[in-house]
Short mmCIF file of C-alpha atoms in Angstrom, two decimals:
data_model
loop_
_atom_site.label_atom_id
_atom_site.label_comp_id
_atom_site.label_asym_id
_atom_site.label_seq_id
_atom_site.Cartn_x
_atom_site.Cartn_y
_atom_site.Cartn_z
CA UNK A 1 -19.38 20.85 26.33
CA UNK A 2 -19.34 17.49 28.16
CA UNK A 3 -21.64 14.66 27.02
CA UNK A 4 -24.22 13.49 29.57
CA UNK A 5 -23.00 10.40 31.46
CA UNK A 6 -26.05 8.45 30.37
CA UNK A 7 -25.27 9.06 26.68
CA UNK A 8 -21.71 7.79 27.05
CA UNK A 9 -22.91 4.69 28.86
CA UNK A 10 -25.54 3.96 26.20
CA UNK A 11 -22.90 4.33 23.44
CA UNK A 12 -20.57 1.92 25.23
CA UNK A 13 -23.40 -0.58 25.70
CA UNK A 14 -24.28 -0.37 22.00
CA UNK A 15 -20.68 -1.16 21.01
CA UNK A 16 -20.61 -4.16 23.34
CA UNK A 17 -23.95 -5.36 21.98
CA UNK A 18 -22.71 -5.08 18.38
CA UNK A 19 -19.58 -7.07 19.19
CA UNK A 20 -21.67 -9.73 20.94
CA UNK A 21 -24.00 -10.03 17.94
CA UNK A 22 -21.06 -10.53 15.58
CA UNK A 23 -19.60 -13.27 17.79
CA UNK A 24 -22.97 -15.01 18.09
CA UNK A 25 -23.56 -14.87 14.34
CA UNK A 26 -20.13 -16.30 13.74
CA UNK A 27 -20.86 -19.23 15.99
CA UNK A 28 -24.33 -19.74 14.54
CA UNK A 29 -23.03 -19.79 10.97
CA UNK A 30 -20.06 -21.99 11.93
CA UNK A 31 -17.68 -19.36 10.61
CA UNK A 32 -14.11 -18.71 11.68
CA UNK A 33 -14.31 -15.70 14.02
CA UNK A 34 -10.96 -14.49 12.66
CA UNK A 35 -12.84 -13.35 9.55
CA UNK A 36 -14.34 -10.56 11.64
CA UNK A 37 -11.10 -9.38 13.21
CA UNK A 38 -10.42 -6.73 10.53
CA UNK A 39 -13.89 -5.28 11.18
CA UNK A 40 -13.56 -5.23 14.96
CA UNK A 41 -9.90 -4.30 15.48
CA UNK A 42 -8.56 -3.20 12.08
CA UNK A 43 -6.35 -5.00 9.59
CA UNK A 44 -2.96 -4.22 11.14
CA UNK A 45 -1.90 -4.45 14.75
CA UNK A 46 0.96 -1.99 14.96
CA UNK A 47 3.20 -0.18 12.47
CA UNK A 48 4.52 -1.92 9.33
CA UNK A 49 7.75 -3.90 9.59
CA UNK A 50 10.47 -1.97 7.73
CA UNK A 51 13.62 -3.99 8.44
CA UNK A 52 13.49 -7.01 6.15
CA UNK A 53 16.08 -9.49 4.87
CA UNK A 54 14.94 -11.68 1.94
CA UNK A 55 17.24 -14.54 0.95
CA UNK A 56 16.75 -14.48 -2.81
CA UNK A 57 17.14 -18.07 -3.94
CA UNK A 58 17.70 -18.84 -7.62
CA UNK A 59 14.92 -19.71 -10.10
CA UNK A 60 12.15 -19.67 -7.50
CA UNK A 61 9.99 -16.65 -8.46
CA UNK A 62 12.29 -14.62 -6.23
CA UNK A 63 12.58 -11.76 -8.74
CA UNK A 64 8.86 -11.09 -8.28
CA UNK A 65 9.37 -10.88 -4.51
CA UNK A 66 12.42 -8.65 -4.98
CA UNK A 67 10.27 -6.20 -6.97
CA UNK A 68 7.83 -6.05 -4.05
CA UNK A 69 10.67 -5.17 -1.68
CA UNK A 70 12.29 -2.63 -4.01
CA UNK A 71 8.95 -0.87 -4.44
CA UNK A 72 8.29 -0.82 -0.70
CA UNK A 73 11.75 0.62 -0.08
CA UNK A 74 11.35 3.34 -2.70
CA UNK A 75 7.81 4.24 -1.63
CA UNK A 76 8.82 4.60 2.02
CA UNK A 77 12.27 6.09 1.39
CA UNK A 78 14.06 3.16 3.02
CA UNK A 79 17.70 2.20 2.58
CA UNK A 80 18.63 -0.93 0.61
CA UNK A 81 21.79 -3.03 1.00
CA UNK A 82 22.98 -2.92 -2.63
CA UNK A 83 26.02 -4.53 -4.28
CA UNK A 84 29.12 -2.33 -4.15
CA UNK A 85 30.60 -0.71 -7.24
CA UNK A 86 29.68 -2.15 -10.62
CA UNK A 87 28.54 -5.55 -9.24
CA UNK A 88 24.96 -6.81 -9.51
CA UNK A 89 25.04 -9.44 -6.75
CA UNK A 90 26.36 -9.61 -3.22
CA UNK A 91 29.38 -11.83 -3.80
CA UNK A 92 27.53 -14.89 -5.10
CA UNK A 93 28.51 -17.77 -5.33
CA UNK A 94 30.94 -17.12 -2.47
CA UNK A 95 29.59 -16.85 1.07
CA UNK A 96 28.37 -13.34 1.74
CA UNK A 97 30.67 -10.80 3.37
CA UNK A 98 29.51 -7.41 4.64
CA UNK A 99 32.12 -5.63 2.53
CA UNK A 100 30.18 -6.64 -0.60
CA UNK A 101 27.57 -3.98 0.32
CA UNK A 102 27.94 -0.42 -0.97
CA UNK A 103 28.37 2.13 1.80
CA UNK A 104 29.91 -0.11 4.44
CA UNK A 105 33.45 0.92 3.58
CA UNK A 106 32.81 4.42 4.95
CA UNK A 107 34.56 5.35 8.21
CA UNK A 108 32.55 5.96 11.35
CA UNK A 109 29.86 3.94 13.13
CA UNK A 110 28.63 0.71 11.52
CA UNK A 111 25.80 1.48 9.11
CA UNK A 112 22.65 -0.63 8.94
CA UNK A 113 20.11 -0.89 6.11
CA UNK A 114 16.36 -1.46 6.08
CA UNK A 115 16.04 -3.87 3.17
CA UNK A 116 18.36 -6.61 1.91
CA UNK A 117 17.18 -8.74 -1.01
CA UNK A 118 19.81 -9.17 -3.75
CA UNK A 119 21.30 -12.56 -4.57
CA UNK A 120 23.79 -13.79 -1.99
CA UNK A 121 24.90 -17.02 -0.36
CA UNK A 122 23.65 -16.83 3.19
CA UNK A 123 26.21 -16.18 5.92
CA UNK A 124 24.40 -15.06 9.07
CA UNK A 125 27.26 -13.41 11.04
CA UNK A 126 28.08 -11.18 8.07
CA UNK A 127 24.43 -10.41 7.30
CA UNK A 128 24.00 -9.29 10.91
CA UNK A 129 26.70 -6.67 10.35
CA UNK A 130 24.45 -5.12 7.71
CA UNK A 131 20.94 -5.52 9.12
CA UNK A 132 19.39 -4.32 12.43
CA UNK A 133 18.71 -6.72 15.29
CA UNK A 134 14.92 -6.60 14.76
CA UNK A 135 15.12 -7.66 11.11
CA UNK A 136 12.44 -9.97 9.72
CA UNK A 137 14.12 -12.81 7.76
CA UNK A 138 12.33 -14.76 5.04
CA UNK A 139 13.08 -16.72 1.87
CA UNK A 140 11.37 -18.70 -0.90
CA UNK A 141 11.60 -22.27 -2.21
CA UNK A 142 10.32 -24.05 -5.30
CA UNK A 143 9.72 -27.68 -6.23
CA UNK A 144 13.32 -28.81 -6.93
CA UNK A 145 12.32 -30.61 -10.14
CA UNK A 146 11.07 -27.41 -11.74
CA UNK A 147 13.77 -25.29 -10.10
CA UNK A 148 16.43 -27.51 -11.72
CA UNK A 149 14.67 -27.39 -15.10
CA UNK A 150 14.60 -23.59 -14.93
CA UNK A 151 18.24 -23.41 -13.83
CA UNK A 152 19.27 -25.63 -16.76
CA UNK A 153 17.54 -23.31 -19.24
CA UNK A 154 18.88 -20.15 -17.63
CA UNK A 155 22.48 -21.19 -16.87
CA UNK A 156 23.08 -23.70 -19.66
CA UNK A 157 25.94 -21.68 -21.15
CA UNK A 158 27.55 -20.81 -17.81
CA UNK A 159 27.49 -23.97 -15.66
CA UNK A 160 30.08 -26.58 -16.76
CA UNK A 161 27.85 -29.56 -15.90
CA UNK A 162 24.98 -28.15 -17.95
CA UNK A 163 27.17 -27.03 -20.82
CA UNK A 164 28.62 -30.53 -21.24
CA UNK A 165 25.19 -32.19 -21.36
CA UNK A 166 23.18 -31.89 -24.54
CA UNK A 167 19.85 -31.73 -22.71
CA UNK A 168 18.39 -31.89 -19.23
CA UNK A 169 17.22 -35.45 -19.92
CA UNK A 170 20.79 -36.45 -20.78
CA UNK A 171 22.10 -34.75 -17.66
CA UNK A 172 19.58 -36.45 -15.38
CA UNK A 173 20.17 -39.86 -16.98
CA UNK A 174 23.80 -39.77 -15.79
CA UNK A 175 24.50 -36.60 -13.77
CA UNK A 176 27.92 -37.68 -12.50
CA UNK A 177 29.12 -37.98 -16.08
CA UNK A 178 28.85 -34.19 -16.33
CA UNK A 179 28.95 -32.96 -12.73
CA UNK A 180 32.42 -32.84 -11.22
CA UNK A 181 33.22 -31.33 -7.83
CA UNK A 182 36.51 -30.15 -9.26
CA UNK A 183 34.59 -27.43 -11.11
CA UNK A 184 33.93 -25.91 -7.69
CA UNK A 185 31.32 -23.22 -7.17
CA UNK A 186 30.67 -22.85 -10.89
CA UNK A 187 28.62 -26.07 -10.75
CA UNK A 188 26.53 -25.01 -7.75
CA UNK A 189 23.29 -24.43 -9.74
CA UNK A 190 23.45 -28.00 -11.05
CA UNK A 191 22.73 -29.71 -7.73
CA UNK A 192 20.76 -28.68 -4.62
CA UNK A 193 20.92 -25.02 -5.59
CA UNK A 194 18.55 -23.82 -2.88
CA UNK A 195 20.46 -25.73 -0.19
CA UNK A 196 23.60 -24.02 -1.50
CA UNK A 197 21.96 -20.56 -1.39
CA UNK A 198 21.22 -21.13 2.31
CA UNK A 199 24.96 -21.45 2.88
CA UNK A 200 25.07 -25.24 3.20
CA UNK A 201 27.15 -27.87 1.36
CA UNK A 202 25.14 -28.86 -1.71
CA UNK A 203 27.20 -32.07 -2.11
CA UNK A 204 26.70 -33.32 1.47
CA UNK A 205 25.18 -36.80 1.88
CA UNK A 206 21.48 -36.70 2.74
CA UNK A 207 22.14 -38.19 6.18
CA UNK A 208 19.03 -37.94 8.34
CA UNK A 209 20.70 -36.33 11.35
CA UNK A 210 22.50 -33.80 9.17
CA UNK A 211 19.36 -32.88 7.25
CA UNK A 212 17.30 -32.45 10.42
CA UNK A 213 19.97 -30.23 11.96
CA UNK A 214 20.11 -27.97 8.91
CA UNK A 215 16.32 -27.71 8.68
CA UNK A 216 16.29 -26.65 12.32
CA UNK A 217 18.93 -24.00 11.51
CA UNK A 218 16.68 -22.54 8.81
CA UNK A 219 13.63 -22.57 11.09
CA UNK A 220 15.52 -20.74 13.83
CA UNK A 221 16.70 -17.93 11.56
CA UNK A 222 13.87 -17.43 9.04
CA UNK A 223 10.48 -16.30 10.32
CA UNK A 224 8.85 -17.39 7.07
CA UNK A 225 9.67 -19.47 3.98
CA UNK A 226 7.44 -18.84 0.97
CA UNK A 227 6.60 -21.55 -1.57
CA UNK A 228 6.65 -20.55 -5.24
CA UNK A 229 3.88 -22.99 -6.22
CA UNK A 230 1.62 -21.24 -3.69
CA UNK A 231 2.93 -17.71 -4.14
CA UNK A 232 -0.38 -15.91 -3.65
CA UNK A 233 -1.08 -17.71 -0.37
CA UNK A 234 2.52 -17.06 0.68
CA UNK A 235 2.21 -13.34 -0.05
CA UNK A 236 -1.03 -13.08 1.90
CA UNK A 237 0.71 -14.58 4.93
CA UNK A 238 3.77 -12.37 4.40
CA UNK A 239 1.56 -9.29 4.27
CA UNK A 240 -0.13 -10.34 7.50
CA UNK A 241 3.19 -10.83 9.31
CA UNK A 242 4.72 -7.58 8.02
CA UNK A 243 1.52 -5.56 8.55
CA UNK A 244 1.69 -4.15 5.03
CA UNK A 245 -1.08 -2.85 2.76
CA UNK A 246 -2.59 -4.97 -0.01
CA UNK A 247 -0.96 -2.93 -2.79
CA UNK A 248 2.44 -3.45 -1.15
CA UNK A 249 2.39 -7.14 -2.07
CA UNK A 250 0.51 -7.08 -5.37
CA UNK A 251 2.98 -7.89 -8.17
CA UNK A 252 3.24 -9.02 -11.77
CA UNK A 253 5.42 -12.09 -12.46
CA UNK A 254 8.97 -10.95 -13.32
CA UNK A 255 11.87 -12.85 -14.88
CA UNK A 256 9.49 -15.62 -15.90
CA UNK A 257 9.92 -17.62 -19.11
CA UNK A 258 7.58 -17.99 -22.03
CA UNK A 259 5.81 -21.37 -22.12
CA UNK A 260 7.71 -22.38 -25.26
CA UNK A 261 11.05 -22.29 -23.40
CA UNK A 262 9.85 -24.54 -20.56
CA UNK A 263 10.92 -28.17 -21.04
CA UNK A 264 8.54 -30.97 -20.21
CA UNK A 265 9.98 -33.77 -18.08
CA UNK A 266 8.88 -37.40 -18.04
CA UNK A 267 7.91 -39.04 -14.73
CA UNK A 268 11.23 -40.92 -14.82
CA UNK A 269 13.20 -37.70 -15.30
CA UNK A 270 11.32 -36.05 -12.45
CA UNK A 271 12.13 -38.95 -10.14
CA UNK A 272 15.82 -38.70 -11.12
CA UNK A 273 15.78 -34.96 -10.41
CA UNK A 274 14.33 -35.57 -6.93
CA UNK A 275 17.03 -38.15 -6.19
CA UNK A 276 19.83 -35.96 -7.58
CA UNK A 277 18.64 -32.96 -5.56
CA UNK A 278 17.65 -34.93 -2.48
CA UNK A 279 18.67 -32.16 -0.07
CA UNK A 280 16.56 -29.60 -1.90
CA UNK A 281 13.67 -32.07 -1.95
CA UNK A 282 13.81 -32.52 1.83
CA UNK A 283 14.01 -28.74 2.24
CA UNK A 284 11.01 -28.18 -0.02
CA UNK A 285 8.85 -30.89 1.55
CA UNK A 286 9.52 -29.62 5.06
CA UNK A 287 8.76 -25.97 4.41
CA UNK A 288 5.79 -26.70 2.19
CA UNK A 289 4.26 -28.40 5.25
CA UNK A 290 5.24 -25.60 7.61
CA UNK A 291 3.76 -22.95 5.29
CA UNK A 292 0.31 -24.52 5.42
CA UNK A 293 0.53 -25.11 9.16
CA UNK A 294 1.41 -21.44 9.58
CA UNK A 295 -1.43 -20.32 7.33
CA UNK A 296 -3.95 -22.35 9.33
CA UNK A 297 -2.63 -20.98 12.61
CA UNK A 298 -2.36 -17.32 11.56
CA UNK A 299 -5.31 -16.88 9.21
CA UNK A 300 -7.59 -19.89 8.93
CA UNK A 301 -8.96 -21.26 5.63
CA UNK A 302 -11.85 -18.83 5.13
CA UNK A 303 -9.84 -15.70 5.70
CA UNK A 304 -7.06 -17.09 3.48
CA UNK A 305 -9.49 -17.68 0.60
CA UNK A 306 -10.94 -14.22 1.01
CA UNK A 307 -7.55 -12.47 1.03
CA UNK A 308 -6.16 -14.51 -1.87
CA UNK A 309 -9.25 -13.54 -3.89
CA UNK A 310 -8.67 -9.86 -3.04
CA UNK A 311 -5.01 -10.12 -4.03
CA UNK A 312 -5.82 -11.71 -7.39
CA UNK A 313 -8.62 -9.27 -8.11
CA UNK A 314 -6.32 -6.32 -7.43
CA UNK A 315 -3.62 -7.83 -9.68
CA UNK A 316 -6.14 -8.19 -12.50
CA UNK A 317 -7.31 -4.62 -11.96
CA UNK A 318 -3.75 -3.25 -12.12
CA UNK A 319 -2.88 -5.39 -15.15
CA UNK A 320 -5.85 -3.90 -17.03
CA UNK A 321 -4.88 -0.40 -15.91
CA UNK A 322 -1.11 -0.64 -16.51
CA UNK A 323 -0.28 -3.16 -19.21
CA UNK A 324 -0.61 -3.07 -22.95
CA UNK A 325 -3.05 -5.89 -23.78
CA UNK A 326 -3.10 -6.66 -20.05
CA UNK A 327 -0.41 -9.35 -20.30
CA UNK A 328 3.31 -10.18 -20.49
CA UNK A 329 5.20 -10.11 -23.80
CA UNK A 330 8.19 -11.97 -25.21
CA UNK A 331 11.47 -10.11 -24.71
CA UNK A 332 11.64 -9.21 -28.41
CA UNK A 333 8.24 -7.51 -28.17
CA UNK A 334 9.22 -5.02 -25.47
CA UNK A 335 9.25 -1.61 -27.13
CA UNK A 336 10.92 0.40 -24.34
CA UNK A 337 14.56 -0.73 -24.15
CA UNK A 338 14.70 0.27 -20.49
CA UNK A 339 12.06 -2.35 -19.69
CA UNK A 340 13.68 -5.23 -21.56
CA UNK A 341 14.59 -8.11 -19.24
CA UNK A 342 18.00 -9.75 -19.37
CA UNK A 343 18.00 -12.86 -21.56
CA UNK A 344 20.14 -15.78 -20.42
CA UNK A 345 20.89 -19.23 -21.79
CA UNK A 346 18.05 -20.69 -23.84
CA UNK A 347 15.37 -19.05 -21.69
CA UNK A 348 12.93 -16.62 -23.28
CA UNK A 349 12.33 -14.13 -20.47
CA UNK A 350 9.04 -12.27 -20.58
CA UNK A 351 8.51 -8.58 -19.89
CA UNK A 352 5.86 -5.87 -20.16
CA UNK A 353 4.82 -2.90 -22.26
CA UNK A 354 2.95 -0.13 -20.48
CA UNK A 355 -0.19 1.42 -21.87
CA UNK A 356 0.46 4.75 -23.57
CA UNK A 357 -2.56 6.59 -22.17
CA UNK A 358 -1.43 6.65 -18.54
CA UNK A 359 -1.29 9.87 -16.54
CA UNK A 360 2.04 10.64 -14.85
CA UNK A 361 1.09 9.37 -11.39
CA UNK A 362 -0.35 6.10 -12.69
CA UNK A 363 2.58 5.61 -15.04
CA UNK A 364 5.04 5.95 -12.17
CA UNK A 365 3.19 3.33 -10.14
CA UNK A 366 2.97 0.95 -13.09
CA UNK A 367 6.59 1.53 -14.07
CA UNK A 368 7.79 0.35 -10.67
CA UNK A 369 5.78 -2.85 -11.04
CA UNK A 370 7.26 -3.82 -14.44
CA UNK A 371 10.87 -2.61 -14.14
CA UNK A 372 13.20 -5.63 -14.43
CA UNK A 373 15.51 -6.53 -11.58
CA UNK A 374 18.80 -5.17 -12.95
CA UNK A 375 17.31 -1.87 -14.07
CA UNK A 376 15.49 -1.35 -10.76
CA UNK A 377 18.66 -2.07 -8.79
CA UNK A 378 20.62 0.44 -10.90
CA UNK A 379 17.86 3.01 -10.32
CA UNK A 380 17.93 2.55 -6.55
CA UNK A 381 21.74 2.64 -6.53
CA UNK A 382 21.80 6.00 -8.35
CA UNK A 383 19.13 7.33 -5.99
CA UNK A 384 20.86 6.11 -2.83
CA UNK A 385 24.47 6.91 -3.87
CA UNK A 386 24.22 9.94 -6.17
CA UNK A 387 27.93 10.72 -5.75
CA UNK A 388 29.09 7.35 -7.12
CA UNK A 389 29.36 6.25 -10.76
CA UNK A 390 26.06 4.68 -11.89
CA UNK A 391 25.78 0.97 -12.60
CA UNK A 392 25.99 0.24 -16.30
CA UNK A 393 23.82 -2.52 -17.77
CA UNK A 394 25.76 -3.78 -20.81
CA UNK A 395 22.91 -5.61 -22.59
CA UNK A 396 20.87 -2.39 -22.74
CA UNK A 397 23.71 -0.71 -24.65
CA UNK A 398 23.95 -3.36 -27.37
#
C-alpha cells in the first residue's frame, strides 16, 4: 500500500529540519561540524580498503602494526605476501625482489596479494609485481634516537659495529671507530636504519637537495606515514583512511622490551645520535609534521580526541577480558610456549598470557591479538599454502 504523498513530504521535511538543527547547534557551540558526520552520514564512506602494503621498518613499533594487518587478513580471508620457503623475511637486507614471495614461482598469470607487511627493503618496481594497482601504501617511523637505542639492544650480537662497541654510549662517542662501510649490509641497522629500509643509501651525505628529493619520493609513494610516538593518533587516522572498524585497529604492544632493558641516554648522547643518524632525523621531523597536518585536515582536533579515547577504552576493555593480570609479562613468564616471543641480543621482549576462563570464541579473538610475529606468520603460511612444508621456528623447539 502506497504512503500518502503528504506523509512522505512531512518525513522529508523532518529530516531536513533535524539536519539543520544539528548544524546550527554546532555553530552555536563553536564545535567542529565533522564531529557530527558519523551521525549524519555514517562512519565509513564506501567499502573497506583490502589491498594494503605496509613497509615494516625496524624497531619502530611495526610488529604491533603487523599484527593488526595479519588479523585483518585472517578475519577477511585475504591473501598475504609471505616469505618463500623457510625464510622469515622478504630478502632483507637486500633490496626486495618479487621472487622472495611464496607463490610467485608458479606458472600462469602473475599473482597478486591483498596484504604485504613483512620486513623488506623497499624496491617499488618489484613490490608492484606483487601488489595490485590500487594498493594503499603506508609505513611507520620512530624518533631516531630511541630507534637506534632499541636497535643496539636487539642487534648487539649480530651487527659488527655494535658488537665491537662495549655500550651504546661508547659507540656514539666515536661511531666511526666501530662502523666501517666494508662490513656492507650487515652494519645497516647501525646508521640511518629507517632511511635504509626505504631503499635509500644510509651512508649518503645529508645534502639538502638530496634529502628533499628523497622525502618527495616517499610522499609520492606512501599515502600515510605513522609515527610510533603517536601511535594511537596514527591508528585513528589509518582507520579513517582504510574505512576499517574500531576493533580492526585495536592492538596490544608486541615485540616491546621490558623497562629494565631500555638504556637511558644523556642529552649529549642523544645529540650525537641525531647527528650520526642525520638522514633518519630529517625523515622523522618531516613526517611527524605531515602526520599532524593530515590529522587536522582529515579529522580535526575534537574528533581526534574522541576517537583516540574510544580506541584506548576498547584496548583496556580487551586487555581485561583477554589477558592474565591484564598486562604484558617478561618472556620467561609466558606459560604457553607457542606464545613466547623471540628473544634477541640483550633485549627482554615482553609477551602475554591469556586468561584461562575464556570461551572458545573469545579465546580465538584474544589469541590472534597476542600471537608473536614469527608464530603468526608461520600460522598464516600453513593456512595459505597447506601443500608446502610448514615453517619451523627453532627457538620454540629448544
